[in-house]
Structures are given as structure tokens and as C-alpha cells.
Short mmCIF file of C-alpha atoms in Angstrom, two decimals:
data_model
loop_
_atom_site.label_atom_id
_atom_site.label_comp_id
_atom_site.label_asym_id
_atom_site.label_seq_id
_atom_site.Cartn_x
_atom_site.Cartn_y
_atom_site.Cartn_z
CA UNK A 1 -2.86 8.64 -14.30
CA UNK A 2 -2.53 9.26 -10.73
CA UNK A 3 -5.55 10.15 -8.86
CA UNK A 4 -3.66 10.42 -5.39
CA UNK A 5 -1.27 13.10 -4.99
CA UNK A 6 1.47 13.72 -2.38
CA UNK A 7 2.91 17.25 -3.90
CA UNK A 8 5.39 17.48 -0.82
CA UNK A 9 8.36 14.93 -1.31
CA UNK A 10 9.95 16.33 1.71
CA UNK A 11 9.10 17.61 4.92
CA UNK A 12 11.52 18.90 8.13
CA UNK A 13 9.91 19.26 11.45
CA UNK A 14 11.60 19.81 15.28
CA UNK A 15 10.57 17.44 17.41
CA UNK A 16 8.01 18.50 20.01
CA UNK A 17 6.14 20.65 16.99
CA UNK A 18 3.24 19.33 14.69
CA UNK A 19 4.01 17.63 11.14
CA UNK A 20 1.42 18.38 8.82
CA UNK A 21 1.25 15.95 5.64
CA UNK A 22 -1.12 16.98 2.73
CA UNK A 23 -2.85 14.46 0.28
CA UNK A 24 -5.27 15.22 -2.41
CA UNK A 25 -7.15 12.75 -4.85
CA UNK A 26 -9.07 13.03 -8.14
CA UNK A 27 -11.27 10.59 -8.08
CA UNK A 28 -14.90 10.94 -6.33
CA UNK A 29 -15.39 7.28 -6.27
CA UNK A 30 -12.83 6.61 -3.14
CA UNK A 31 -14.64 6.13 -0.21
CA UNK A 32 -11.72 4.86 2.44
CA UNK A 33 -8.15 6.47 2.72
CA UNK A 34 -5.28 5.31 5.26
CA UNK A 35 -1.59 6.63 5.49
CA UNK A 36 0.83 4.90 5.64
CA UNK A 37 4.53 4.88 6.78
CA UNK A 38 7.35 3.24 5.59
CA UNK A 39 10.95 2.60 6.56
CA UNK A 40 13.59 1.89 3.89
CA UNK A 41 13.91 -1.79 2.92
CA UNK A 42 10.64 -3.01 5.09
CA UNK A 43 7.09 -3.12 3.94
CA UNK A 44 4.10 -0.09 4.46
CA UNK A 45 3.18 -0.18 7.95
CA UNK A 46 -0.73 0.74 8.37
CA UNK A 47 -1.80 4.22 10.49
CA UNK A 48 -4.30 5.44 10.45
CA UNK A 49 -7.47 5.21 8.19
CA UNK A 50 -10.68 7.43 7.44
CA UNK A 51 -14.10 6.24 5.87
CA UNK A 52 -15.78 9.04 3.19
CA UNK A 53 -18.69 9.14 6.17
CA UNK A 54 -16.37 11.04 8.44
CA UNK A 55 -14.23 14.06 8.57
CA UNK A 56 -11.81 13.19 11.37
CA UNK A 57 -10.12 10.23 12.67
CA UNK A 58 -7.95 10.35 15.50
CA UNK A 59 -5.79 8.10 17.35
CA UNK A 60 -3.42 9.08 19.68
CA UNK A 61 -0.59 11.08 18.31
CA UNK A 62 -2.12 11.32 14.60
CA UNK A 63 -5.31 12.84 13.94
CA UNK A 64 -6.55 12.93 10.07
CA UNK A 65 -9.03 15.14 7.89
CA UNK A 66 -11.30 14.40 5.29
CA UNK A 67 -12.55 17.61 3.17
CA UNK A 68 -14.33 15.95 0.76
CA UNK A 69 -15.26 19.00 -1.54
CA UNK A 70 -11.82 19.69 -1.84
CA UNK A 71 -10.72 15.92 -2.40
CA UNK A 72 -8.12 16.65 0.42
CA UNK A 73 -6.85 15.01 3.64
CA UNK A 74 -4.07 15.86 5.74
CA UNK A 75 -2.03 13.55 8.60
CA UNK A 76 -1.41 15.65 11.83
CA UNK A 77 1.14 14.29 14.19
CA UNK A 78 1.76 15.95 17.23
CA UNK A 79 3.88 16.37 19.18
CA UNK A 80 6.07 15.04 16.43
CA UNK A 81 9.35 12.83 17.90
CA UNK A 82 12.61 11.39 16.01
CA UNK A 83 11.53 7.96 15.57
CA UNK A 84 8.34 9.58 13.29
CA UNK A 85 10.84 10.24 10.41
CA UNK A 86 9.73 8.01 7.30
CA UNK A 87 8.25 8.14 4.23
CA UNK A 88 4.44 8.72 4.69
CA UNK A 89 2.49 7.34 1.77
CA UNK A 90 -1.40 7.92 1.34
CA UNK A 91 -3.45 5.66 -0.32
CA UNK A 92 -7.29 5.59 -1.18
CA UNK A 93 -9.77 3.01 -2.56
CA UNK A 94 -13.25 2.51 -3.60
CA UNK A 95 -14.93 -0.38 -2.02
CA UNK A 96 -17.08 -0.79 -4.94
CA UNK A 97 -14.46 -2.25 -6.82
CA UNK A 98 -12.67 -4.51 -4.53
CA UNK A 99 -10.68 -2.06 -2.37
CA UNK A 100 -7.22 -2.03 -4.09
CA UNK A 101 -5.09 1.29 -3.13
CA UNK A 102 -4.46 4.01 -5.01
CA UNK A 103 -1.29 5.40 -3.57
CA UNK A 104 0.40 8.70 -3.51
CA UNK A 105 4.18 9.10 -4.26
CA UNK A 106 5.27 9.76 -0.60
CA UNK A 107 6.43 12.26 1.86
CA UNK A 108 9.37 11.95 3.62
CA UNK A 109 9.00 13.00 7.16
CA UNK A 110 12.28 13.99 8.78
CA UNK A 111 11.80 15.45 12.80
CA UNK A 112 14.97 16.52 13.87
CA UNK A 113 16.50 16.60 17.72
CA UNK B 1 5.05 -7.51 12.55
CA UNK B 2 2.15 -7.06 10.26
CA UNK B 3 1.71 -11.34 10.60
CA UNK B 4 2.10 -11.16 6.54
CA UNK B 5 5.18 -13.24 5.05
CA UNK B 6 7.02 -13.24 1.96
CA UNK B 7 9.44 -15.50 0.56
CA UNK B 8 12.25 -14.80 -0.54
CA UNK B 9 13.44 -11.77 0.65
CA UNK B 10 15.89 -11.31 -2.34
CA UNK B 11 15.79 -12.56 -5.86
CA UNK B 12 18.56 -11.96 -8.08
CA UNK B 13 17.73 -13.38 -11.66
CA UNK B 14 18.94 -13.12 -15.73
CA UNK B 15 16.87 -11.28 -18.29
CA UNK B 16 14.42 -14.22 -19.76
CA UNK B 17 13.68 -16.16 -16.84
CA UNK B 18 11.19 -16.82 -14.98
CA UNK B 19 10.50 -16.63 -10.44
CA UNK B 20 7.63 -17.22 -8.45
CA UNK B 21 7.18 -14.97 -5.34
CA UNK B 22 5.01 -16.45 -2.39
CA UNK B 23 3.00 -14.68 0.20
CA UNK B 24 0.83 -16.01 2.94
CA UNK B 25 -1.47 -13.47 4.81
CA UNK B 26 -2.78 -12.89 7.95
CA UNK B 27 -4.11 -15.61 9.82
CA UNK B 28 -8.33 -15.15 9.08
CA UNK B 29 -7.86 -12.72 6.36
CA UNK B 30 -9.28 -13.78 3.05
CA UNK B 31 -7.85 -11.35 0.37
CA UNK B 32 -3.96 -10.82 -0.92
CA UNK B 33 -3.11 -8.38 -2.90
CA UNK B 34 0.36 -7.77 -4.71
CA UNK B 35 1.89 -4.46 -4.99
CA UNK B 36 4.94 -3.31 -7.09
CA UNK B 37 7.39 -0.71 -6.35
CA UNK B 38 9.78 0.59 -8.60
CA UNK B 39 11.64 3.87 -8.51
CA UNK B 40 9.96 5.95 -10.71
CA UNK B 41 6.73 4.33 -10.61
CA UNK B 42 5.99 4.22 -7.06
CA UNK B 43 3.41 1.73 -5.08
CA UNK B 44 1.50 0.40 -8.21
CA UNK B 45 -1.71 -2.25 -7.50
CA UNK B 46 -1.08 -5.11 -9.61
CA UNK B 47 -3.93 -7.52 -8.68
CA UNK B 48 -5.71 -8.79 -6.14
CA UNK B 49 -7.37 -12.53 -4.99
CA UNK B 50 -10.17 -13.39 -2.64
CA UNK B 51 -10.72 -16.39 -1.15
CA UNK B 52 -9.12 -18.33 -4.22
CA UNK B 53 -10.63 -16.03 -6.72
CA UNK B 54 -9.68 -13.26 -8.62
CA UNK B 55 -11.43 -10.36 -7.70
CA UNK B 56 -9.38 -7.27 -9.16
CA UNK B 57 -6.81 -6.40 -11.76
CA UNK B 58 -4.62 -3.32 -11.78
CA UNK B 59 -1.35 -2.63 -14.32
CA UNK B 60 -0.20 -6.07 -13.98
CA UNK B 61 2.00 -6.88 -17.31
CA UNK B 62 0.87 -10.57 -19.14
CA UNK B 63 3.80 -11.73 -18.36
CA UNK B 64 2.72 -11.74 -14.64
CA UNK B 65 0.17 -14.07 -13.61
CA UNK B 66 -1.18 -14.79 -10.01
CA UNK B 67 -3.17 -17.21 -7.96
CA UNK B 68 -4.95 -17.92 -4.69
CA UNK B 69 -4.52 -21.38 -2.91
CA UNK B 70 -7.09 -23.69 -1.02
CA UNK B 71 -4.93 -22.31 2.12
CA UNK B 72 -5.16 -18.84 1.31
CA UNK B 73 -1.32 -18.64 0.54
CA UNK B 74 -0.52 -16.79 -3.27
CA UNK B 75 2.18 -16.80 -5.57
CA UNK B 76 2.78 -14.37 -8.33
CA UNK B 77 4.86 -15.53 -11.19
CA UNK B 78 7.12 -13.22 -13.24
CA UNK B 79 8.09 -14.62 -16.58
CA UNK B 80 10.16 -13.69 -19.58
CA UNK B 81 12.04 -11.01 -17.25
CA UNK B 82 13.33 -7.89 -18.35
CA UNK B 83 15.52 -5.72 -16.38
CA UNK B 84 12.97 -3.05 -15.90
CA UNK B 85 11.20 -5.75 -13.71
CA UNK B 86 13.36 -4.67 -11.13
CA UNK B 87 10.72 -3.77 -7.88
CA UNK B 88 10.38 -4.62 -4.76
CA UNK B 89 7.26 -6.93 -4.54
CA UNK B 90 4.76 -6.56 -2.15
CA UNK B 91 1.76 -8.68 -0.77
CA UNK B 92 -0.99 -7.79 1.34
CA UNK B 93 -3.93 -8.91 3.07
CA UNK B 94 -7.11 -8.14 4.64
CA UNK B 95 -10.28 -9.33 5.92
CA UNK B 96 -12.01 -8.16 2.79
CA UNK B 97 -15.77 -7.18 2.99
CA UNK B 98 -18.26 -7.79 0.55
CA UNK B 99 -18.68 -4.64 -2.02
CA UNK B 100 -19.76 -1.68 -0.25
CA UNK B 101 -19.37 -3.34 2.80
CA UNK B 102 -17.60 -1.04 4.66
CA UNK B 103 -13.14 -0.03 5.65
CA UNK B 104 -11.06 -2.63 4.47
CA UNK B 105 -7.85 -2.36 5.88
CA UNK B 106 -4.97 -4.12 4.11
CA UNK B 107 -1.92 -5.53 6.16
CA UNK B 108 1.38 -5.20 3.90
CA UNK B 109 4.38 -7.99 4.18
CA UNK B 110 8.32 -7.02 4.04
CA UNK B 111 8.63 -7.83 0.44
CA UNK B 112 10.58 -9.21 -1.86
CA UNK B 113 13.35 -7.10 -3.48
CA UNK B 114 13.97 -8.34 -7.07
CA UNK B 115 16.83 -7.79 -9.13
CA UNK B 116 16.57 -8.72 -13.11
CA UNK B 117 20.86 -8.50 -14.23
#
């Protein structure tokens, strides 16, 4: 059963614009949700993160959204550049039962020249 | 660098046997957690120790044990392999809060690419 979604596998962006990555999760229970990004044949390197008490997080280049009533967040990058294409995975937990992530299938991010 | 390590990087084994995969978190942090990826699967929790105990338990097969050490390193043994074992493995770590204390951010290591033949 997967309670985090990623329904994009695939994204194309020109460098200089903004990327936009969606996320959406079933499960009311999550209180903390990071993103993730991950080269081929090296291990998820942490974001960004947002606690259920917020709506925004930002830090530097990438910004991201909580809407709770929708159960959605999104990962804004801007201005996106070359070296941001990876596979962006999001992930949620519930610190009520021992924080483990829940993680979505991944976007890859490709920003072209 | 994340300051997680894994050993080994690869593992290339027969159906049947059996490998131990080590991890060793971030200096300070308390809690591992192991992660499988396969291909159709995804990132998949598969359990998770704190401070030599274990605190959580995802879709981890019974083949697949785990444990914690007095220095914090953890090893997950795979036994009785089949060939859909076939993942890269993947440990974490993090500070680790008490319930309901608060973010919990969890530091991932390179992994370790297995290969059941």
C-alpha cells in the first residue's frame, strides 16, 4: 500500500526556470516530510524537510509546501541549474511510531543547458 | 559525505546462502535504520534500531534479521537467499528523538548493491 505518491516519474526543465515536484500522501498520521535526491549508484542525499506545524520551508534555492487538507507538498527549485538533475524522492513519517520513511517512487529531474 | 558507512560496497552471492551487511552511523546519532531498494519495489523501510534496541519493523522478510551493537554499529543478515533478494541495501541514521519529540532527520549511507546469481 503506498501512502506516498510521486505521480510524475519524469520531469524536463531549462535551466534558469523553476522545477516544480509534486508529492501527495494518504496517511494523516505523518507529521515530518523531507525530499530527497539521489544520484545513480550513491545513497539519498537529505534536502530539505518540513514539520506538519508549518506550511513552508525554505532554504536557499528550494523552498517546500505543506497543504495539509490536501495531503500535498511540492519541492520548488529555482532558478533550476544542470547539476539539479536527479531523481527526487519524497518521503514522510510519523514520529509516533519511531520515524521510519514512507517514500514515494521518485521523480527524475532533468534541467537541460 | 553523509559521515554514514557501509561495507561492502558489492556483494555478489549463490541462491541459499547467507551475507551480513554492516553499517556504522553518524558519529552521536543513536538510531540506524536499513532500507531496501529494488526495481520495482522502490525505497522500502525494513527495520529500524535505537540505541541497541529494536524500535520499529517494516516489510522485512524472516529470513532477514538485524541488530544494534554496544558501539552503535549494525549488521543486517540475509539468509537462505533467493535471487529476488537482489537490492541495493541501505542504512541510515539519525539523532532519533523520543516519540513525538519533534523532526528526525535520517542521514542515508552509499549502500550496498547485492547481487543473488
Amino acid at each position: 500500500d503506498q501512502q506516498v505518491k510521486q505521480n510524475s516519474p519524469s520531469l524536463s526543465v531549462q535551466e534558469g526556470r523553476i522545477s516544480i515536484l509534486n508529492c501527495d500522501y494518504t496517511n494523516s498520521m505523518f507529521d515530518y516530510f523531507l525530499w530527497y535526491k539521489k544520484y545513480p549508484a550513491e545513497g539519498p542525499t537529505f534536502l530539505i524537510s518540513i514539520s506538519s506545524i508549518k506550511d513552508k520551508n525554505e532554504d536557499g534555492r528550494f523552498t517546500v509546501f505543506l497543504n495539509k487538507s490536501a495531503k500535498h507538498l511540492s519541492l520548488h527549485i529555482v532558478p533550476s541549474q544542470p547539476g539539479d538533475s536527479a531523481v527526487y524522492f519524497c518521503a514522510a513519517s510519523n514520529s509516533n511510531s519511531g520515524y521510519a520513511l514512507n517514500f514515494g517512487k521518485g521523480t527524475s529531474l532533468l534541467v537541460t543547458p | 559525505d553523509s559521515g554514514v558507512t557501509q561495507t561492502p560496497k558489492h556483494l555478489i552471492t549463490a541462491t541459499g546462502q547467507r551475507v551480513t551487511l554492516r553499517c556504522s552511523p553518524r558519529s552521536g546519532d543513536l538510531s540506524v535504520y536499513w532500507y531496501q531498494q529494488s526495481l520495482d519495489q522502490g525505497l522500502q523501510f525494513l527495520i529500524q534500531y535505537y540505541n541497541g534496541e529494536e524500535r520499529a519493523k517494516g516489510n522485512i522478510l524472516e529470513r532477514f534479521s538485524a541488530q544494534q551493537f554496544p558501539d552503535l554499529h549494525s549488521e543486517l543478515n540475509l539468509s537462505s537467499l533467493e535471487l529476488g533478494d537482489s537490492a541495493l541495501y541501505f542504512c541510515a541514521s539519525s539523532v532519533s528523538h523520543q516519540f513525538g519529540g519533534g523532526a528526525d532527520t535520517q542521514y542515508f549511507g552509499p549502500g550496498t548493491r547485492l547481487t543473488v546469481l
